């Protein structure tokens, strides 16, 4: 019997882990239970992020840990290792097993494994509404009986119902202690388990989950064998893993037979949609069409909405300037605030509508269940490049932001595939590059701005796939056709989940504007307004101009031979939006993303370089698309690959590729047009 | 026959799984064991397929589906 730990103020404290299959609504439930008390923590020593949050129930403080979704407690993937390590940890007092009730049979497999751990387990039955919609029924009385009397609570993560009952069950079941053993493996195996249990207890008397470890020894589990070096060869003559898995599934079949009624009356909805979306011929065109729609919405609707932001920004700029003048501030301070900070940061903020729409669309695709279909649809093309269709998922995420996309490569099976995917993911044009396209396509392609911007996304995708194909050809690798991914049921996207997703991304964007871009803008302002003789009146005498001029000969073959462009591109490494900020600061434009701002930039560029036209602008966009990713991405690649060598090679490769592509665009383009 | 040779809409009983060890374990954890019934929902002519097993859908690459021995169910 376990006793609640009491803190100094007399309140019980329980650490609860949320564990479940991928796509069972675990994170939605986690968000619903912990509400606003969410704290995202990077755990030390592990590579995959786990989230921690807090909830209260009566006189108990619950710390809730959200773990990566897993199918079983083996240790074949990073996610499994992390989750297993987390639930085995003595710090975890109780487990909430989140179960997708609409695929009970598969989900119960993990449940049976969790029960063997000997920790208190509470079953949270999620997605009961889908069960009802399908005309199925689950016997909520018989199910707990078959699982050894553990509490079974039906919850709806999306509608936020059953949450109080769930916490109540956790607190009380924790006080009661774990349920007994429910599944026996037949005489032969049980005899072996009993022997192993005795051996385990002799060597590790303080061990909490003896039976689970005994079973794992019988399964030849590598980690358990390494951590418990007992000689068991006389008991374990071979791996009994298959027998144990089959015994579990046999038991699950009896459970399902007893508790689930009217099976599969109408699971047809998902299948009907899938016949179109995963069609052998139309699957790829439909995916491309969907992405077209996403970007179309991002550009056109986003541009439509940004007018309001522009008005607000010019108002702010005028007011700030007037206020600072009235306060008799030094001209350099006024210049810093108005030409440096407001121009650099404010200009970036006018792109918020575009960013929000882009992330909203990506969230819809993720939450509806379409993303894993993309892996299936693109599997053939990716397979030829030696990658599984799964590698395409991080790439799609890369349209949003490259940093989480690089982290998402963890889902790939081998290190080799991961590195290859990390190398090509930055070519998928992220939202930070969007302001550059919007600005330059509207300035230089006034009749077809959306088409010019959209072509960047297409070029990025093509370059990514061509590079993967080239590496694959160079390595003479085999076709990869080992796709294995679950396709979840389609569901109505949950407003709250999408809201949280978009809000976190927007917050990241604002934070970036407030930190990286803010600092970068100040530095750019300084570099452009100061020279060796102090503050300069003409930027071409500044430090920035001196640095930029050094690079002009290199950029000239790409039609980008202007020191201003060199400065903008260098500063863009801090964050890609800064390319736009730099142009604003360079040419003293308060809002680059407005008609007058664009006119000023164009006239400045033309004053410097009368020949600068659409072809030069396109070469610049291509260069921005492909060149070294932002500092945050470089840091993430370093962390995820664990190698500076790889990271440096990647950056150099991308820089050379960007330069070569821009030169080709300019040289061919300027001869044609 | 192997699952790869199967056709859309038909049910098959798994007779054996002969992929790399790690993948076999994964498939077993997902419920693909000897005796399990799987149904082919959709497939590309020479490539991946979507199957239904134990009430869920999985996409399997050609390499995996051609390593699963099956028997067509009547």
XYZ file of C-alpha atoms in Angstrom:
747
model
C 0.000 0.000 0.000
C 1.398 3.337 -1.018
C 1.114 6.446 1.079
C 0.624 9.899 -0.359
C 3.718 11.986 0.106
C 2.912 15.053 2.105
C 4.624 18.332 1.574
C 5.327 20.771 4.374
C 2.000 22.508 4.065
C 0.252 19.175 4.592
C -0.862 18.742 0.987
C -0.419 15.443 -0.789
C 1.873 15.424 -3.773
C 1.614 12.924 -6.588
C 3.606 12.676 -9.772
C 1.498 11.280 -12.574
C 2.684 10.224 -16.024
C 0.300 10.359 -19.000
C 1.153 7.407 -21.210
C -0.545 6.232 -24.373
C -0.340 5.359 -28.049
C 0.429 8.085 -30.575
C -2.718 9.949 -31.704
C -4.807 8.893 -28.709
C -5.427 12.495 -27.662
C -2.871 12.414 -24.860
C -1.575 15.913 -25.354
C -5.072 17.347 -25.766
C -6.005 15.699 -22.473
C -2.804 16.983 -20.900
C -3.634 20.518 -22.030
C -7.192 20.147 -20.760
C -6.134 18.875 -17.321
C -3.256 21.232 -16.688
C -4.951 24.219 -18.326
C -2.931 27.386 -18.201
C -0.506 26.045 -15.603
C 1.580 24.621 -18.373
C 5.309 24.581 -18.098
C 7.429 23.269 -20.904
C 10.586 21.723 -19.578
C 13.607 20.303 -21.238
C 14.555 17.304 -19.188
C 18.187 16.812 -18.476
C 19.905 13.791 -19.907
C 17.281 12.902 -22.486
C 16.992 14.016 -26.037
C 13.233 14.140 -26.430
C 11.243 16.860 -24.756
C 8.691 15.903 -22.183
C 6.153 18.371 -20.934
C 5.326 18.919 -17.318
C 2.249 20.629 -15.949
C 0.346 21.000 -12.712
C -3.169 20.308 -11.525
C -4.887 20.306 -8.161
C -7.473 17.969 -6.783
C -8.894 18.491 -3.293
C -5.864 18.510 -1.000
C -3.483 17.039 -3.539
C -0.982 18.745 -5.825
C -0.489 16.719 -8.958
C 2.525 17.087 -11.183
C 1.615 15.739 -14.586
C 4.170 14.539 -17.100
C 3.229 14.198 -20.759
C 5.313 11.529 -22.494
C 5.878 10.807 -26.200
C 3.289 8.447 -27.699
C 4.342 4.794 -27.839
C 2.880 1.439 -28.852
C 4.797 -0.729 -26.417
C 7.307 -0.615 -23.581
C 10.131 -2.147 -25.586
C 13.116 0.018 -26.397
C 13.328 0.101 -30.176
C 12.708 3.810 -30.751
C 13.843 7.002 -29.015
C 10.267 7.732 -27.946
C 9.891 4.297 -26.373
C 13.147 4.626 -24.493
C 12.234 8.032 -23.120
C 8.747 7.025 -22.045
C 9.933 3.778 -20.560
C 12.655 5.507 -18.609
C 10.102 8.014 -17.378
C 7.468 5.527 -16.139
C 10.076 3.206 -14.614
C 11.445 6.152 -12.697
C 10.673 5.866 -8.984
C 9.587 9.498 -9.010
C 6.457 8.577 -10.926
C 3.785 7.545 -8.428
C 0.894 6.751 -10.736
C 0.218 6.267 -14.438
C -2.738 7.531 -16.412
C -3.012 5.323 -19.466
C -4.801 7.353 -22.122
C -6.643 5.008 -24.449
C -8.291 5.731 -27.784
C -11.567 3.885 -27.194
C -12.216 3.675 -30.920
C -9.228 1.382 -31.336
C -9.440 -0.358 -28.005
C -7.886 -3.612 -29.182
C -4.535 -2.116 -30.175
C -4.428 0.353 -27.270
C -4.962 -2.330 -24.622
C -1.642 -3.937 -25.542
C 0.239 -1.070 -23.928
C -2.218 -1.165 -21.020
C -1.347 -4.783 -20.237
C 2.344 -3.903 -20.234
C 1.797 -0.918 -17.949
C -0.193 -3.073 -15.511
C 2.758 -5.447 -15.205
C 4.929 -2.594 -13.921
C 3.196 -2.859 -10.572
C 2.417 0.850 -10.346
C -1.093 2.232 -9.891
C -2.674 2.634 -13.341
C -5.845 4.553 -14.185
C -7.366 4.064 -17.609
C -8.670 7.220 -19.315
C -10.984 6.203 -22.148
C -10.808 8.990 -24.694
C -12.747 9.432 -27.952
C -15.878 7.733 -26.673
C -17.850 10.011 -29.008
C -16.295 8.284 -32.033
C -17.247 4.933 -30.492
C -20.838 6.111 -30.234
C -20.855 7.620 -33.722
C -19.799 4.267 -35.096
C -22.672 2.545 -33.341
C -20.384 0.719 -30.929
C -20.732 0.259 -27.205
C -18.163 -0.458 -24.502
C -19.192 -2.227 -21.304
C -17.699 0.151 -18.743
C -18.565 -2.215 -15.936
C -16.928 -5.325 -17.340
C -13.772 -3.607 -18.683
C -12.318 -2.670 -15.265
C -13.144 -6.148 -13.973
C -11.157 -7.716 -16.783
C -8.253 -5.362 -16.020
C -7.925 -6.328 -12.368
C -10.205 -3.689 -10.896
C -8.338 -0.568 -11.985
C -10.433 2.591 -12.371
C -11.687 3.193 -15.917
C -12.873 6.744 -16.545
C -14.385 7.911 -19.794
C -13.155 11.371 -20.668
C -13.361 13.700 -23.611
C -10.140 15.605 -24.053
C -11.722 17.789 -26.735
C -14.906 18.659 -24.809
C -13.097 18.678 -21.479
C -15.501 16.314 -19.725
C -14.688 13.664 -17.132
C -11.547 15.489 -16.020
C -12.593 15.867 -12.371
C -13.510 12.190 -12.141
C -10.167 11.281 -13.684
C -8.183 13.256 -11.096
C -10.358 11.822 -8.334
C -9.603 8.303 -9.588
C -5.873 9.067 -9.748
C -5.706 10.355 -6.176
C -7.770 7.535 -4.685
C -6.342 4.708 -6.713
C -2.885 5.946 -5.825
C -3.754 5.659 -2.145
C -5.114 2.148 -2.687
C -2.005 0.940 -4.467
C -1.584 -1.076 -7.646
C -3.917 -3.819 -8.826
C -2.799 -7.418 -8.751
C -1.649 -9.524 -11.632
C -4.344 -10.255 -14.218
C -2.637 -12.085 -17.051
C -0.944 -15.452 -16.722
C 1.216 -16.903 -19.471
C 0.584 -20.618 -19.023
C 2.398 -23.165 -16.888
C 5.734 -23.267 -18.691
C 6.260 -19.511 -18.823
C 4.862 -18.854 -15.356
C 7.310 -21.378 -13.880
C 10.158 -19.514 -15.569
C 8.822 -16.136 -14.444
C 8.580 -17.395 -10.854
C 12.210 -18.597 -10.954
C 13.372 -15.284 -12.439
C 11.421 -13.339 -9.830
C 13.250 -15.223 -7.064
C 16.596 -14.577 -8.744
C 15.768 -10.910 -9.231
C 14.723 -10.452 -5.622
C 17.883 -12.137 -4.367
C 20.081 -9.777 -6.361
C 17.963 -6.622 -6.310
C 15.918 -6.768 -3.082
C 14.703 -3.166 -3.344
C 13.257 -3.563 -6.806
C 9.663 -2.413 -7.228
C 8.442 -4.084 -10.397
C 9.921 -7.548 -10.143
C 7.422 -9.347 -12.354
C 7.832 -6.854 -15.182
C 11.595 -7.253 -15.085
C 11.297 -11.023 -14.982
C 9.093 -10.936 -18.073
C 11.497 -8.556 -19.812
C 14.398 -10.933 -19.060
C 12.354 -13.678 -20.653
C 11.855 -11.428 -23.696
C 15.628 -10.925 -24.048
C 15.149 -7.196 -23.532
C 18.554 -5.625 -24.102
C 18.333 -2.782 -21.616
C 16.982 -4.897 -18.771
C 19.620 -7.570 -19.364
C 22.356 -4.962 -19.342
C 21.102 -3.308 -16.166
C 20.529 -6.615 -14.401
C 23.512 -8.785 -15.197
C 22.268 -11.984 -13.611
C 23.073 -15.299 -15.212
C 19.716 -16.643 -16.324
C 20.837 -18.967 -19.095
C 19.474 -22.063 -17.339
C 15.981 -20.492 -17.244
C 15.915 -18.384 -20.396
C 17.027 -20.699 -23.190
C 15.629 -18.492 -25.968
C 13.688 -15.244 -26.438
C 10.092 -15.796 -25.384
C 9.050 -12.379 -26.657
C 6.809 -13.709 -29.393
C 5.010 -16.068 -26.993
C 4.485 -13.265 -24.514
C 3.179 -10.829 -27.145
C 0.781 -13.453 -28.474
C -0.454 -14.337 -24.991
C -1.176 -10.647 -24.399
C -3.095 -10.301 -27.642
C -5.037 -13.499 -26.906
C -6.086 -12.001 -23.579
C -7.004 -8.725 -25.325
C -9.177 -10.651 -27.772
C -11.144 -12.125 -24.856
C -11.486 -8.676 -23.287
C -12.690 -7.132 -26.538
C -15.159 -9.973 -27.062
C -16.663 -9.319 -23.652
C -16.747 -5.528 -23.558
C -17.154 -4.280 -27.113
C -20.479 -4.551 -28.931
C -21.643 -3.852 -32.516
C -18.144 -3.845 -33.863
C -17.351 -1.956 -37.091
C -20.869 -1.052 -38.058
C -19.803 2.065 -39.878
C -16.131 2.882 -39.925
C -16.823 3.916 -43.485
C -16.324 7.676 -43.177
C -12.534 7.556 -42.984
C -12.338 4.891 -45.677
C -14.444 6.969 -48.066
C -12.211 10.015 -47.662
C -9.112 7.847 -47.894
C -10.190 6.405 -51.224
C -9.712 9.898 -52.652
C -6.838 11.265 -50.580
C -4.678 8.132 -50.792
C -5.601 7.348 -54.380
C -2.679 5.711 -56.244
C -2.814 8.305 -59.044
C -4.537 11.344 -57.528
C -2.909 11.191 -54.085
C 0.133 13.303 -55.012
C -1.747 15.928 -57.089
C -4.304 16.300 -54.301
C -1.529 16.847 -51.763
C 0.075 19.496 -53.984
C -3.297 21.136 -54.499
C -3.868 21.279 -50.748
C -0.462 22.906 -50.244
C -1.294 25.401 -53.033
C -4.469 26.329 -51.191
C -2.521 26.780 -47.944
C -0.055 29.189 -49.538
C -2.722 30.956 -51.548
C -4.607 31.676 -48.320
C -1.396 32.725 -46.614
C -0.524 35.282 -49.270
C -3.822 36.692 -50.430
C -5.916 36.705 -47.267
C -2.854 37.584 -45.198
C -2.073 40.571 -47.398
C -5.663 41.665 -47.244
C -5.555 41.719 -43.449
C -2.235 43.432 -43.074
C -3.581 46.884 -43.986
C -4.689 47.415 -40.385
C -1.225 46.634 -39.079
C 0.309 49.125 -41.467
C -1.861 51.964 -40.243
C -1.020 51.114 -36.641
C 2.694 50.984 -37.373
C 2.953 54.323 -39.160
C 0.899 55.877 -36.361
C 3.281 54.413 -33.762
C 6.324 55.587 -35.661
C 5.029 59.156 -36.035
C 3.984 59.319 -32.402
C 7.323 57.957 -31.162
C 9.216 60.393 -33.299
C 7.063 63.319 -32.131
C 7.306 62.256 -28.502
C 11.069 61.851 -28.580
C 11.496 65.214 -30.295
C 9.248 66.841 -27.714
C 11.369 65.272 -24.982
C 14.398 66.872 -26.645
C 16.157 63.556 -27.087
C 19.436 63.426 -28.949
C 19.015 62.907 -32.710
C 20.966 59.638 -32.514
C 18.465 58.267 -29.984
C 15.516 59.248 -32.152
C 17.241 57.626 -35.089
C 17.888 54.453 -33.064
C 14.259 54.139 -31.990
C 12.568 55.178 -35.222
C 14.982 54.014 -37.930
C 16.459 51.100 -35.989
C 13.952 49.485 -33.679
C 10.572 50.488 -35.097
C 11.696 49.943 -38.671
C 13.419 46.635 -37.909
C 10.985 45.063 -35.460
C 7.776 46.816 -36.458
C 8.157 45.938 -40.109
C 8.333 42.264 -39.124
C 5.174 42.539 -37.031
C 3.093 43.535 -40.070
C 3.540 39.985 -41.351
C 1.600 38.538 -38.412
C -1.581 37.881 -40.437
C 0.364 35.823 -42.996
C 2.112 33.843 -40.265
C -1.093 33.153 -38.334
C -2.893 31.893 -41.427
C 0.011 29.649 -42.400
C 0.200 28.044 -38.963
C -3.559 27.765 -38.750
C -3.591 25.803 -42.008
C -0.723 23.542 -40.909
C -2.478 22.918 -37.567
C -5.663 21.931 -39.445
C -3.718 19.439 -41.566
C -2.028 17.963 -38.502
C -5.068 17.750 -36.276
C -7.410 16.309 -38.888
C -5.200 13.247 -39.421
C -4.114 14.077 -42.970
C -0.383 14.380 -42.202
C 0.285 10.643 -41.888
C -1.477 10.144 -45.251
C 1.121 12.481 -46.730
C 3.777 9.989 -45.609
C 1.935 7.232 -47.510
C 1.292 9.357 -50.587
C 4.882 10.591 -50.855
C 6.441 7.219 -49.965
C 7.080 6.264 -53.583
C 8.955 9.467 -54.452
C 10.882 9.573 -51.173
C 11.692 5.868 -51.482
C 13.602 6.552 -54.696
C 15.688 9.037 -52.715
C 16.418 6.363 -50.140
C 14.124 7.816 -47.502
C 10.843 6.499 -46.179
C 7.641 8.479 -46.682
C 7.880 9.335 -43.006
C 10.815 11.625 -43.781
C 8.389 13.870 -45.641
C 6.554 14.800 -42.423
C 9.405 16.862 -40.947
C 9.700 18.479 -44.367
C 6.060 19.601 -44.343
C 6.531 20.926 -40.813
C 9.472 22.859 -42.242
C 6.997 25.086 -44.080
C 6.128 26.403 -40.631
C 9.474 26.561 -38.860
C 12.661 24.616 -39.474
C 13.545 24.212 -35.791
C 10.658 21.892 -34.766
C 10.974 20.212 -38.164
C 14.579 19.263 -37.413
C 13.475 17.903 -34.050
C 10.693 15.908 -35.717
C 13.308 13.885 -37.594
C 13.585 11.856 -34.396
C 10.692 9.761 -35.631
C 12.974 8.301 -38.311
C 14.482 4.908 -37.663
C 18.149 5.313 -38.550
C 20.737 8.001 -37.874
C 21.602 8.068 -41.548
C 18.028 8.867 -42.573
C 17.843 11.506 -39.881
C 20.936 13.336 -41.089
C 19.833 13.218 -44.676
C 16.437 14.625 -43.719
C 18.071 17.318 -41.568
C 20.164 18.328 -44.543
C 17.212 18.851 -46.875
C 14.568 20.130 -44.433
C 15.944 23.717 -44.405
C 15.158 23.901 -48.150
C 11.489 23.744 -47.272
C 10.706 27.410 -47.094
C 9.854 28.383 -43.508
C 7.540 31.160 -42.366
C 10.502 33.436 -41.584
C 11.405 33.554 -45.262
C 7.841 34.498 -46.147
C 8.295 38.249 -45.430
C 11.219 38.309 -47.896
C 9.092 36.784 -50.663
C 6.087 38.949 -49.924
C 8.211 42.080 -50.002
C 10.279 41.361 -53.098
C 7.518 39.771 -55.148
C 5.265 42.746 -54.508
C 8.035 45.179 -55.396
C 9.296 43.503 -58.529
C 6.426 41.296 -59.698
C 3.488 43.648 -59.189
C 1.234 41.777 -61.624
C 1.760 38.264 -60.169
C 3.114 38.606 -56.629
C 1.491 35.396 -55.300
C 2.793 33.308 -58.175
C 6.332 34.603 -57.688
C 6.188 33.906 -53.949
C 4.567 30.507 -54.424
C 7.246 29.459 -56.891
C 9.774 29.725 -54.039
C 7.941 26.967 -52.170
C 7.926 24.790 -55.266
C 11.630 25.418 -55.909
C 12.451 24.625 -52.283
C 10.587 21.319 -52.443
C 12.174 20.379 -55.763
C 15.679 21.260 -54.539
C 15.106 19.184 -51.371
C 14.063 16.125 -53.357
C 16.761 16.547 -56.005
C 19.458 16.882 -53.333
C 18.143 13.741 -51.586
C 18.140 11.901 -54.930
C 21.674 13.099 -55.691
C 23.028 11.960 -52.316
C 21.227 8.668 -52.763
C 22.717 8.185 -56.213
C 26.167 9.122 -54.945
C 25.906 6.647 -52.091
C 24.448 4.043 -54.431
C 21.865 3.275 -51.753
C 18.918 0.945 -52.016
C 15.345 2.045 -52.555
C 13.755 2.588 -49.170
C 10.423 0.792 -48.975
C 10.167 0.108 -45.263
C 7.375 2.560 -44.469
C 5.496 1.731 -41.286
C 3.093 4.323 -39.946
C -0.348 4.358 -38.404
C -3.085 6.245 -40.237
C -5.401 7.617 -37.577
C -9.122 8.066 -38.028
C -10.036 11.431 -39.596
C -11.595 13.687 -37.052
C -13.082 17.124 -36.814
C -10.169 19.369 -35.844
C -10.393 20.550 -32.263
C -10.646 24.332 -31.924
C -8.781 24.419 -28.627
C -5.882 22.300 -29.873
C -5.536 24.467 -32.961
C -5.857 27.601 -30.889
C -3.060 26.500 -28.556
C -0.893 25.488 -31.518
C -1.312 28.767 -33.396
C -0.913 30.808 -30.231
C 2.374 29.088 -29.269
C 3.737 29.673 -32.767
C 2.623 33.290 -32.736
C 4.192 33.714 -29.312
C 7.463 32.276 -30.638
C 7.292 34.736 -33.519
C 6.643 37.688 -31.210
C 9.391 36.552 -28.872
C 11.761 36.322 -31.786
C 10.728 39.825 -32.871
C 11.311 41.036 -29.311
C 14.678 39.369 -28.845
C 16.694 38.237 -31.884
C 15.224 40.698 -34.367
C 15.255 43.521 -31.821
C 18.937 43.013 -31.092
C 19.787 42.415 -34.740
C 18.022 45.661 -35.689
C 20.024 47.623 -33.139
C 23.275 46.077 -34.364
C 22.399 46.784 -37.987
C 21.464 50.331 -37.131
C 24.786 50.759 -35.363
C 26.824 49.178 -38.137
C 25.111 51.374 -40.716
C 25.194 54.636 -38.818
C 28.708 54.516 -37.479
C 32.059 54.466 -39.225
C 35.638 54.822 -38.121
C 35.035 58.541 -37.548
C 31.963 58.078 -35.359
C 28.391 58.640 -36.484
C 28.163 59.111 -40.220
C 25.626 61.013 -42.274
C 25.892 58.793 -45.320
C 25.556 55.031 -44.704
C 28.059 54.339 -47.466
C 30.801 55.565 -45.101
C 29.709 53.169 -42.373
C 31.250 49.961 -41.065
C 28.432 48.020 -42.702
C 29.253 49.396 -46.117
C 32.913 48.486 -45.633
C 32.013 44.899 -44.732
C 29.430 44.641 -47.509
C 31.760 45.986 -50.192
C 34.182 43.164 -49.477
C 31.533 40.674 -50.561
C 30.254 42.548 -53.613
C 32.573 40.786 -56.097
C 31.311 37.411 -54.873
C 27.666 38.368 -55.192
C 28.014 40.201 -58.507
C 27.668 37.083 -60.733
C 24.268 36.500 -59.098
C 23.194 40.054 -59.913
C 23.358 40.928 -56.224
C 26.481 43.079 -56.289
C 25.370 45.741 -53.845
C 26.917 46.189 -50.423
C 23.443 46.706 -48.940
C 22.371 43.262 -50.090
C 25.530 41.705 -48.662
C 24.796 43.317 -45.290
C 21.159 42.173 -45.403
C 22.139 38.591 -46.244
C 24.753 38.367 -43.488
C 22.366 39.758 -40.908
C 19.681 37.348 -42.158
C 21.605 34.482 -40.587
C 20.454 35.676 -37.151
C 16.875 35.154 -38.357
C 15.646 35.220 -41.925
C 13.121 37.996 -41.318
C 16.056 40.241 -40.520
C 16.781 40.436 -44.260
C 13.620 42.527 -44.498
C 14.468 44.461 -41.334
C 17.867 45.279 -42.794
C 16.366 46.704 -45.964
C 14.070 48.831 -43.833
C 16.933 50.092 -41.677
C 19.270 50.496 -44.674
C 16.927 52.698 -46.618
C 15.331 54.409 -43.650
C 11.888 52.994 -44.307
C 9.516 52.751 -41.353
C 7.308 50.058 -42.814
C 8.876 48.072 -45.595
C 5.632 46.202 -46.051
C 3.638 49.201 -47.332
C 3.240 50.895 -50.702
C 5.295 53.947 -49.814
C 7.936 51.829 -48.078
C 8.321 49.648 -51.141
C 8.573 52.673 -53.416
C 11.350 54.093 -51.268
C 13.266 50.822 -51.310
C 12.927 50.460 -55.074
C 14.067 54.026 -55.717
C 17.054 53.557 -53.393
C 18.013 50.296 -55.059
C 17.689 51.845 -58.501
C 19.720 54.854 -57.489
C 22.544 52.473 -56.590
C 22.067 50.026 -59.379
C 19.742 51.127 -62.198
C 19.738 47.664 -63.749
C 18.296 45.945 -60.674
C 15.038 44.404 -61.876
C 12.812 41.378 -61.574
C 15.569 38.897 -62.469
C 17.876 40.264 -59.776
C 15.030 40.163 -57.258
C 14.256 36.569 -58.180
C 17.914 35.605 -57.769
C 17.838 37.260 -54.354
C 14.710 35.313 -53.353
C 16.284 32.044 -54.492
C 19.426 32.853 -52.551
C 17.406 33.607 -49.412
C 15.463 30.371 -49.864
C 18.529 28.165 -50.038
C 21.366 29.772 -48.109
C 22.531 28.942 -44.579
C 19.528 28.519 -42.275
C 19.061 30.804 -39.298
C 21.194 30.580 -36.159
C 18.430 28.767 -34.246
C 18.268 26.051 -36.913
C 22.036 25.657 -36.966
C 22.036 25.247 -33.181
C 19.217 22.686 -33.403
C 20.980 20.683 -36.096
C 24.107 20.670 -33.955
C 22.125 19.426 -30.944
C 20.167 16.798 -32.852
C 23.069 15.442 -34.885
C 25.540 15.773 -32.039
C 28.212 16.772 -34.539
C 29.768 20.137 -35.326
C 31.419 18.589 -38.343
C 28.116 17.603 -39.892
C 26.568 20.965 -39.016
C 29.446 22.908 -40.552
C 29.437 20.786 -43.706
C 25.700 21.314 -44.020
C 26.004 25.101 -43.723
C 28.820 25.290 -46.270
C 26.943 23.052 -48.693
C 23.793 25.145 -48.438
C 25.720 28.370 -48.926
C 27.443 27.071 -52.050
C 24.194 25.671 -53.409
C 22.388 28.966 -52.816
C 25.136 30.901 -54.558
C 25.218 28.520 -57.522
C 21.423 28.561 -57.870
C 21.267 32.363 -57.698
C 24.033 32.669 -60.301
C 22.208 30.273 -62.627
C 18.927 32.163 -62.188
C 20.579 35.516 -62.860
C 22.789 34.458 -65.736
C 20.012 32.622 -67.569
C 17.286 35.078 -66.586
C 19.175 38.204 -67.632
C 19.834 36.719 -71.077
C 16.200 35.725 -71.564
C 14.447 38.841 -70.336
C 1.707 -15.947 -50.700
C 2.833 -12.674 -49.124
C 0.714 -9.721 -48.162
C 2.300 -7.767 -51.013
C 0.593 -10.079 -53.513
C -2.803 -9.365 -51.958
C -5.593 -7.331 -53.499
C -7.729 -4.463 -52.275
C -10.741 -5.431 -50.190
C -9.661 -8.981 -49.334
C -9.032 -10.423 -45.859
C -5.847 -12.346 -45.096
C -4.662 -14.401 -42.157
C -1.054 -13.801 -41.092
C 1.052 -16.990 -41.167
C 4.445 -15.558 -40.351
C 6.405 -12.304 -40.130
C 9.960 -12.438 -41.491
C 11.380 -8.911 -41.434
C 14.389 -7.589 -39.494
C 14.122 -8.297 -35.784
C 13.330 -4.725 -34.724
C 10.617 -4.282 -37.345
C 9.103 -7.657 -36.471
C 8.812 -6.596 -32.842
C 7.172 -3.356 -33.889
C 4.690 -5.149 -36.084
C 3.909 -7.557 -33.275
C 3.363 -4.689 -30.856
C 0.965 -3.208 -33.402
C -0.923 -6.494 -33.307
C 0.336 -8.267 -36.428
C 0.972 -11.798 -35.155
C 0.501 -15.311 -36.471
C -3.221 -15.842 -36.879
C -4.165 -12.142 -37.006
C -6.613 -11.117 -39.723
C -5.624 -8.147 -41.886
C -7.570 -6.450 -44.646
C -6.065 -4.518 -47.541
C -7.845 -1.167 -47.810
C -5.819 0.525 -50.514
C -2.544 0.099 -52.322
C -0.274 1.513 -54.974
C 0.426 -0.799 -57.872
C 4.076 -1.365 -56.982
C 4.527 0.150 -53.595
C 3.068 0.852 -50.208
C -0.345 -0.374 -49.051
C -2.850 0.546 -46.370
C -4.136 -2.302 -44.244
C -6.665 -2.596 -41.487
C -5.650 -4.631 -38.473
C -7.356 -4.849 -35.075
C -9.521 -1.839 -35.829
C -6.700 0.492 -36.892
C -5.107 1.444 -40.196
C -1.441 1.037 -41.008
C 0.569 2.031 -44.054
C 3.186 -0.595 -44.925
C 6.033 -0.256 -47.403
C 6.632 -2.894 -50.034
C 9.622 -4.354 -48.200
C 7.532 -5.037 -45.107
C 4.404 -6.285 -46.857
C 6.438 -8.712 -48.947
C 7.924 -10.214 -45.760
C 4.570 -11.054 -44.225
C 3.331 -14.499 -45.193
C -0.447 -14.723 -45.405
C -3.280 -16.995 -46.446
C -6.430 -15.624 -48.027
C -9.483 -16.029 -45.839
C -12.614 -17.472 -47.322
